[in-house]
Amino acid sequence: MTFQAEWLQGTLLATSLAFTLTGSALADSAVPPNTKSAEFKVTDFLLDNGMEVVVIPDHRAPIVTHMVWYKIGSADEPPGKSGIAHFFEHLMFKATTHHAAGEFDRAVSDIGGSNNAFTSYDYTAFHETVAPSALEQMMGFEADRMRNLILTDDVIKTERDVILEERRSRIDNNPQAVLDEEVDATLWQNQPYRIPVIGWMQEMEQLNRIDATAFYDKYYRPNNAVLIVAGDVEPAMVKALAEKTYGKVARGPNLPPRIRPVEPEQNTKRTVTLSDARVSVPSFSTQWVVPSYHTAKPGEAEALDLLAEILGGGNRSRLYQALVVQQGIASSAGAYFQGTMLDDTNFTVYGAPRGDAKLADVEAAVDAEVARIASGGVTADELEKAKDRYVRSMVFARDKQDSMAEIYGSTLATGGNVQDVQQWPDRIRKVTADEIKAVAARYLVLACSTTGYLLPQQQAGN
Amino acid sequence: MMNSMHMREAVKAGDLLPLADKERPRVGAALATLFLSILFLVLPALAARAMDIQQVTSPKGITAWLVEDYSVPIVAVRFVFDGGSTQDPVGKEGLANLMTGLFDEGAGPLDSEAFQIRLDDAGAEMSFEETRDGVYGSMRMLAEQRDEAFDLLRLAVNEPRFDQAPIDRIRAQILSGIIATENDPDTVAQHKWARAIYGDHPYSRSDQGSRQSIAAITQDDLKTLHKAVFARGGLHVAVVGAIDAETLKKKLDMVFGDLPQKQALTPVADVEPKLAQRLEVNYDLPQTSLQLAWPGVKRKSADFFPAVLMNEILGGGTFTSRLYQEVREKRGLAYGVNSSLVNQDHADALIVTTGTRSDRVAETLGIVRDVARQLAEDGPTEAELAATKKYLIGAYAISNLDSSSSIAATLVELQLDDLGIDYMQRRAGYINAVTLDQVKAAAKKLLTAEPTIMVVGPPLAGAGKG
């Protein structure tokens, strides 16, 4: 897709196994035998100040991906301060006591590198991709901005305007995004995942220097950070450089465990409807609260991953085959599960009609497939093929250095460890058909779900 | 996977993707095309580890570029045939796009169902897509199941069935996508933009087609287009991964060796984008999008590298560009602002996109135009040019060689542009040779023109809510 026009990329979904959703990676065991494959060995260690370090060697190209993950995301924000985690991520690109604003960006572009950052519910990550010779310099910059930012009211005000424009472009200009935001706020009755990562507009408008400083001092500490280095490096060198740079940053106070409000029992079926003149084809999605890799009992999250794959992971899935191919009533239908989360997460099914079919018929057909898998389970053949797809997707993931870094980073930032990542393929292999049927029956209960409808202006809701 | 290209899924991408801090905004579909690798292409400073690209020619005369690498047990294949959606007959717009949706829907002895099961069992991923100027195929396979995967690719390339049931199904999905965006102001705007910029040139037509045009497409149309495009004369291939040259030669003959020699393409004229227009699509949106077009520069032109450096300085891929600094960093007017040199086979343009709160449109547009005017009048500084050269030279490996698939894609583009197998070694020299005066001349030449400007949002007159 490298040379695809950007607008087209935007319409492309991840392949049947979206890696970002599975907290998975390749262990040696998943490498097919009889292939001449370089050894793939991940090293992890702690610095004296509590910073975790993971090194993933990949010597194919003279490139290194350097990422700092902070175990702080939007779900950790204080009440009334939604958007501060993401806002702070932006502020991390401003001046420090050692470097003028823009100096870090210039240093990266001067060597032809790329850099960026992102914020999610459970983590905030900063990353640079550079030649290995620049690794120490990158570490120096990251270690510096971990503690030495200079935040002024002017800087805050201008950058706050930027995030407000970001919200307008991502959410407010887009009816689907507006609906999704309010579906989340309805599905989650207590857990902070109900609040959008980017924040509610009226709270974003009020974020200020005092909020930012308090947030910085509490969370931007080496003992709350994970360093991931993937690429053309050796662990010993990474360790020496990390000690020289990050190792000099003082450990912060111990942070309390990340215990957030949890979801009460869900007892109702809720619907959220948005009609908009820009919509000409209706669509729906139904979501349930389910455990994540971090909150699930052993094997449950793996079973949910395979359930999502078999039910609606790609064009061989039940939903696609039944609704799009056989019945011919849908233009799209599928399911997904976001396993890599600190708290309970969501399982989603979705669909949109085609031709003369009605949205209600598509929804009924999706519900019927969900009911069928919950009562009848999956076949041995479906299960084997889904497992094969997962295992091969991990081989493909190894081909992209930054995907490997993201798999480890997101897992470690959501309560997992290196072993969890490495043993994941074996755990997937162990899942039985009965376990998949059990999680479907236990969690995918329509009476306790939230459905969002995106409808054309003139169409009444269901 | 392939079909997803033709649909607007109800998937909550916002939930799947963390908020990246500094995303580049979309470039309008009308002008969007291959963002030539060249925007970033250069040799890594560490040429010591330069990639070993072999040119492999099979007994039947099929040539491919190969990077042999065994560190991950996979093989990535990328190829292109000249002639994309510009080849759609008038009244049958959307034909090439529909065709690319059908290669995994039945081939040779296998119907749609059988083909997809075989592909899944082979552990391979296959996708086809079209641009205005080309039809691209990609395949990613596990080394140990290489034979099955190549065999399925052979069937798809040589013997796609175009059975009526999959035609109707994929057509219905595309139709849903067309209908779904009929009232979407961004889509409406991009159609308007394309017509205004390109007049009646094929580039002005929708590659998805319209309700009427896709309804008119028959199985014969698909077979005719396949035959016209899938010929050895217009083919470029690149392969990366766990395969040696001798094995690859056999595969090349098997997959491409029996195709006809010559393509039968409808010639496409070159076109100059029509500038100095003001386009408005009025819709009461919280944020107004702005898109501007200036003249571009041909890939083969002597001005190409000076223009690439100039575009980077104006609003290219870094956070240090002038537009990024003036529009976003200093004033907080926008989240995304960038400029791209868009090179297509028959048209070139420099496109700037951004978006801002409706009451700040005039200010933002003023800043964008001032930045362009100033660059046209004074050119960049020596320091800016030196830094940008370093960026472009270093960015190559990171932007274009970060996976087997992206390496294969890069090698195909190099072949399309006829740049030579040793181009990567020469590229830094081309960039370093550019002088400040050349960049100044490129800025003057491109940015003194009156741009076409499109505004999508509430009416500008009498500001405030429309």
Coordinates of N, CA, C and O in Angstrom, one line a residue, chain B residues 43-121:
Chain B
L43 N 19.3 7.3 -1.2 CA 20.1 6.3 -0.6 C 20.3 6.5 0.8 O 20.7 7.6 1.2
P44 N 20.2 5.5 1.6 CA 20.6 5.7 3.0 C 22.0 6.2 3.1 O 22.8 5.7 2.3
A45 N 22.3 7.0 4.0 CA 23.7 7.5 4.2 C 24.6 6.3 4.3 O 25.8 6.3 4.0
L46 N 24.1 5.2 4.9 CA 24.9 4.0 5.1 C 24.9 3.1 3.9 O 24.5 2.0 3.9
A47 N 25.4 3.7 2.8 CA 25.4 2.9 1.6 C 26.2 1.6 1.7 O 26.1 0.8 0.8
A48 N 27.0 1.5 2.7 CA 27.8 0.3 2.9 C 26.8 -0.9 2.9 O 27.2 -2.0 2.5
R49 N 25.6 -0.7 3.3 CA 24.7 -1.8 3.4 C 23.6 -1.7 2.3 O 22.5 -2.1 2.5
A50 N 24.0 -1.1 1.2 CA 23.1 -0.8 0.1 C 22.4 -2.1 -0.3 O 23.1 -3.2 -0.3
M51 N 21.2 -2.0 -0.7 CA 20.4 -3.2 -1.0 C 20.9 -3.8 -2.3 O 21.2 -3.1 -3.3
D52 N 21.0 -5.1 -2.3 CA 21.5 -5.8 -3.5 C 20.3 -6.2 -4.3 O 19.5 -7.1 -4.0
I53 N 20.1 -5.5 -5.4 CA 19.0 -5.8 -6.3 C 19.5 -6.5 -7.5 O 20.4 -6.0 -8.2
Q54 N 18.9 -7.7 -7.7 CA 19.3 -8.5 -8.9 C 18.3 -8.3 -10.0 O 17.1 -8.3 -9.7
Q55 N 18.7 -8.1 -11.2 CA 17.8 -8.1 -12.3 C 17.7 -9.6 -12.9 O 18.7 -10.1 -13.3
V56 N 16.5 -10.1 -12.9 CA 16.3 -11.5 -13.2 C 15.5 -11.6 -14.5 O 14.4 -11.0 -14.6
T57 N 16.0 -12.3 -15.5 CA 15.2 -12.5 -16.7 C 14.9 -14.0 -16.9 O 15.8 -14.8 -17.0
S58 N 13.7 -14.3 -17.1 CA 13.3 -15.7 -17.2 C 13.5 -16.2 -18.7 O 13.7 -15.4 -19.6
P59 N 13.5 -17.5 -18.9 CA 13.6 -18.0 -20.2 C 12.7 -17.4 -21.3 O 13.0 -17.2 -22.4
K60 N 11.4 -17.1 -20.8 CA 10.5 -16.6 -21.8 C 10.6 -15.1 -21.9 O 9.8 -14.4 -22.6
G61 N 11.6 -14.5 -21.2 CA 11.8 -13.1 -21.3 C 11.1 -12.1 -20.4 O 11.0 -10.9 -20.6
I62 N 10.6 -12.7 -19.3 CA 10.0 -11.8 -18.2 C 11.1 -11.3 -17.3 O 11.9 -12.1 -16.8
T63 N 11.2 -10.0 -17.1 CA 12.2 -9.4 -16.2 C 11.6 -9.0 -14.9 O 10.5 -8.4 -14.9
A64 N 12.3 -9.2 -13.9 CA 11.9 -8.7 -12.5 C 13.1 -8.3 -11.8 O 14.2 -8.7 -12.0
W65 N 12.9 -7.4 -10.8 CA 14.0 -7.0 -9.9 C 13.7 -7.8 -8.6 O 12.6 -7.9 -8.1
L66 N 14.8 -8.4 -8.1 CA 14.7 -9.3 -6.9 C 15.7 -8.8 -5.8 O 16.8 -8.5 -6.1
V67 N 15.1 -8.8 -4.6 CA 16.0 -8.6 -3.4 C 15.8 -9.9 -2.6 O 14.7 -10.2 -2.1
E68 N 16.9 -10.7 -2.6 CA 16.8 -12.0 -2.0 C 17.1 -11.8 -0.5 O 18.2 -11.3 -0.1
D69 N 16.3 -12.3 0.4 CA 16.5 -12.1 1.8 C 15.7 -13.2 2.6 O 14.6 -13.4 2.4
Y70 N 16.5 -13.8 3.5 CA 15.9 -15.0 4.2 C 15.7 -14.7 5.7 O 15.4 -15.6 6.4
S71 N 15.8 -13.5 6.1 CA 15.7 -13.2 7.5 C 14.2 -13.4 8.0 O 14.0 -13.8 9.2
V72 N 13.2 -13.2 7.2 CA 11.9 -13.6 7.6 C 11.4 -14.5 6.5 O 11.6 -14.2 5.3
P73 N 10.8 -15.6 6.9 CA 10.4 -16.7 5.8 C 9.2 -16.3 5.0 O 8.2 -17.1 5.0
I74 N 9.3 -15.2 4.3 CA 8.1 -14.8 3.5 C 8.6 -14.3 2.1 O 9.8 -14.0 2.0
V75 N 7.7 -14.2 1.2 CA 8.0 -13.6 -0.1 C 7.0 -12.6 -0.4 O 5.8 -12.9 -0.3
A76 N 7.4 -11.4 -0.9 CA 6.5 -10.4 -1.3 C 6.6 -10.1 -2.8 O 7.8 -10.0 -3.2
V77 N 5.5 -10.1 -3.5 CA 5.5 -9.9 -4.9 C 4.7 -8.6 -5.2 O 3.6 -8.5 -4.6
R78 N 5.2 -7.8 -6.1 CA 4.4 -6.6 -6.5 C 4.6 -6.4 -8.0 O 5.8 -6.6 -8.5
F79 N 3.6 -6.2 -8.7 CA 3.7 -5.9 -10.1 C 2.7 -4.9 -10.6 O 1.7 -4.6 -9.9
V80 N 2.9 -4.4 -11.8 CA 2.0 -3.4 -12.3 C 1.9 -3.5 -13.8 O 2.8 -3.9 -14.5
F81 N 0.7 -3.3 -14.3 CA 0.5 -3.2 -15.8 C 0.1 -1.8 -16.1 O -0.8 -1.2 -15.4
D82 N 0.7 -1.2 -17.1 CA 0.2 0.2 -17.5 C -1.2 0.2 -17.8 O -1.8 -0.8 -18.4
G83 N -1.9 1.3 -17.6 CA -3.3 1.4 -18.0 C -4.2 1.1 -16.9 O -4.5 0.0 -16.6
G84 N -4.7 2.2 -16.2 CA -5.7 2.0 -15.1 C -7.0 2.5 -15.4 O -7.6 2.2 -16.5
S85 N -7.6 3.3 -14.6 CA -9.0 3.7 -14.8 C -9.1 4.7 -16.0 O -10.2 4.9 -16.4
T86 N -8.0 5.2 -16.5 CA -8.1 6.0 -17.7 C -8.6 5.2 -18.9 O -9.0 5.7 -19.9
Q87 N -8.4 3.9 -18.7 CA -8.8 3.0 -19.8 C -10.3 2.7 -19.8 O -10.8 2.0 -20.7
D88 N -11.0 3.1 -18.8 CA -12.5 2.8 -18.7 C -13.2 3.5 -19.9 O -13.0 4.7 -20.1
P89 N -14.0 2.8 -20.7 CA -14.7 3.4 -21.8 C -15.6 4.5 -21.2 O -16.2 4.3 -20.1
V90 N -15.9 5.5 -22.0 CA -16.9 6.5 -21.6 C -18.2 5.8 -21.4 O -18.6 5.0 -22.3
G91 N -18.8 6.1 -20.3 CA -20.1 5.5 -20.0 C -20.0 4.2 -19.2 O -20.9 3.6 -18.8
K92 N -18.7 3.7 -19.1 CA -18.4 2.5 -18.3 C -17.4 2.8 -17.2 O -16.6 2.0 -16.9
E93 N -17.4 4.0 -16.7 CA -16.5 4.4 -15.7 C -16.6 3.4 -14.5 O -17.7 3.0 -14.2
G94 N -15.5 3.1 -13.9 CA -15.6 2.1 -12.8 C -15.2 0.7 -13.2 O -15.1 -0.2 -12.4
L95 N -14.9 0.5 -14.5 CA -14.6 -0.8 -15.0 C -13.3 -1.4 -14.4 O -13.3 -2.5 -14.0
A96 N -12.3 -0.6 -14.5 CA -11.0 -1.1 -13.9 C -11.1 -1.4 -12.4 O -10.6 -2.4 -12.0
N97 N -11.8 -0.5 -11.7 CA -12.0 -0.7 -10.3 C -12.8 -2.0 -10.0 O -12.4 -2.8 -9.1
L98 N -13.8 -2.3 -10.8 CA -14.6 -3.5 -10.6 C -13.7 -4.7 -11.0 O -13.7 -5.7 -10.3
M99 N -12.9 -4.6 -12.0 CA -12.1 -5.7 -12.4 C -11.1 -6.1 -11.3 O -10.9 -7.3 -11.0
T100 N -10.5 -5.1 -10.6 CA -9.6 -5.4 -9.6 C -10.2 -6.1 -8.4 O -9.6 -6.7 -7.5
G101 N -11.5 -6.0 -8.3 CA -12.3 -6.6 -7.2 C -12.6 -8.1 -7.5 O -13.1 -8.8 -6.6
L102 N -12.2 -8.6 -8.7 CA -12.7 -9.9 -9.1 C -11.6 -10.9 -9.3 O -11.9 -12.1 -9.6
F103 N -10.3 -10.6 -9.0 CA -9.3 -11.5 -9.3 C -9.2 -12.7 -8.3 O -8.7 -13.7 -8.6
D104 N -9.8 -12.4 -7.1 CA -9.8 -13.6 -6.1 C -11.2 -14.1 -6.0 O -11.6 -14.7 -5.0
E105 N -12.0 -13.9 -7.1 CA -13.4 -14.3 -7.1 C -13.6 -15.4 -8.1 O -14.7 -15.5 -8.7
G106 N -12.6 -16.2 -8.3 CA -12.7 -17.3 -9.3 C -11.7 -17.2 -10.4 O -11.6 -16.1 -11.0
A107 N -11.0 -18.3 -10.7 CA -10.0 -18.3 -11.8 C -9.7 -19.7 -12.2 O -9.7 -20.6 -11.4
G108 N -9.5 -19.9 -13.5 CA -9.3 -21.3 -14.0 C -10.4 -22.2 -13.6 O -11.6 -21.9 -13.7
P109 N -10.0 -23.4 -13.1 CA -11.0 -24.4 -12.7 C -11.7 -24.0 -11.4 O -12.7 -24.7 -11.0
L110 N -11.3 -23.0 -10.7 CA -11.8 -22.7 -9.4 C -12.8 -21.6 -9.4 O -12.6 -20.5 -9.9
D111 N -14.0 -21.9 -8.8 CA -15.0 -20.8 -8.7 C -14.6 -19.9 -7.5 O -13.6 -20.2 -6.8
S112 N -15.4 -18.9 -7.2 CA -15.0 -17.9 -6.2 C -14.7 -18.6 -4.8 O -13.7 -18.4 -4.2
E113 N -15.6 -19.4 -4.4 CA -15.5 -20.1 -3.1 C -14.3 -21.0 -3.1 O -13.5 -20.9 -2.2
A114 N -14.1 -21.8 -4.1 CA -12.9 -22.7 -4.2 C -11.6 -21.9 -4.2 O -10.6 -22.3 -3.5
F115 N -11.6 -20.8 -4.9 CA -10.4 -20.1 -5.1 C -10.0 -19.5 -3.7 O -8.8 -19.5 -3.3
Q116 N -11.0 -18.9 -3.0 CA -10.7 -18.2 -1.7 C -10.3 -19.2 -0.7 O -9.4 -19.0 0.2
I117 N -10.8 -20.4 -0.7 CA -10.4 -21.5 0.3 C -9.0 -21.9 0.0 O -8.2 -22.0 0.9
R118 N -8.7 -22.1 -1.3 CA -7.3 -22.4 -1.7 C -6.3 -21.4 -1.2 O -5.2 -21.7 -0.7
L119 N -6.7 -20.1 -1.5 CA -5.8 -19.0 -1.1 C -5.6 -19.0 0.4 O -4.4 -18.8 0.9
D120 N -6.6 -19.2 1.1 CA -6.5 -19.2 2.6 C -5.6 -20.4 3.1 O -4.8 -20.2 3.9
D121 N -5.9 -21.5 2.5 CA -5.1 -22.7 2.8 C -3.6 -22.5 2.5 O -2.7 -23.1 3.1

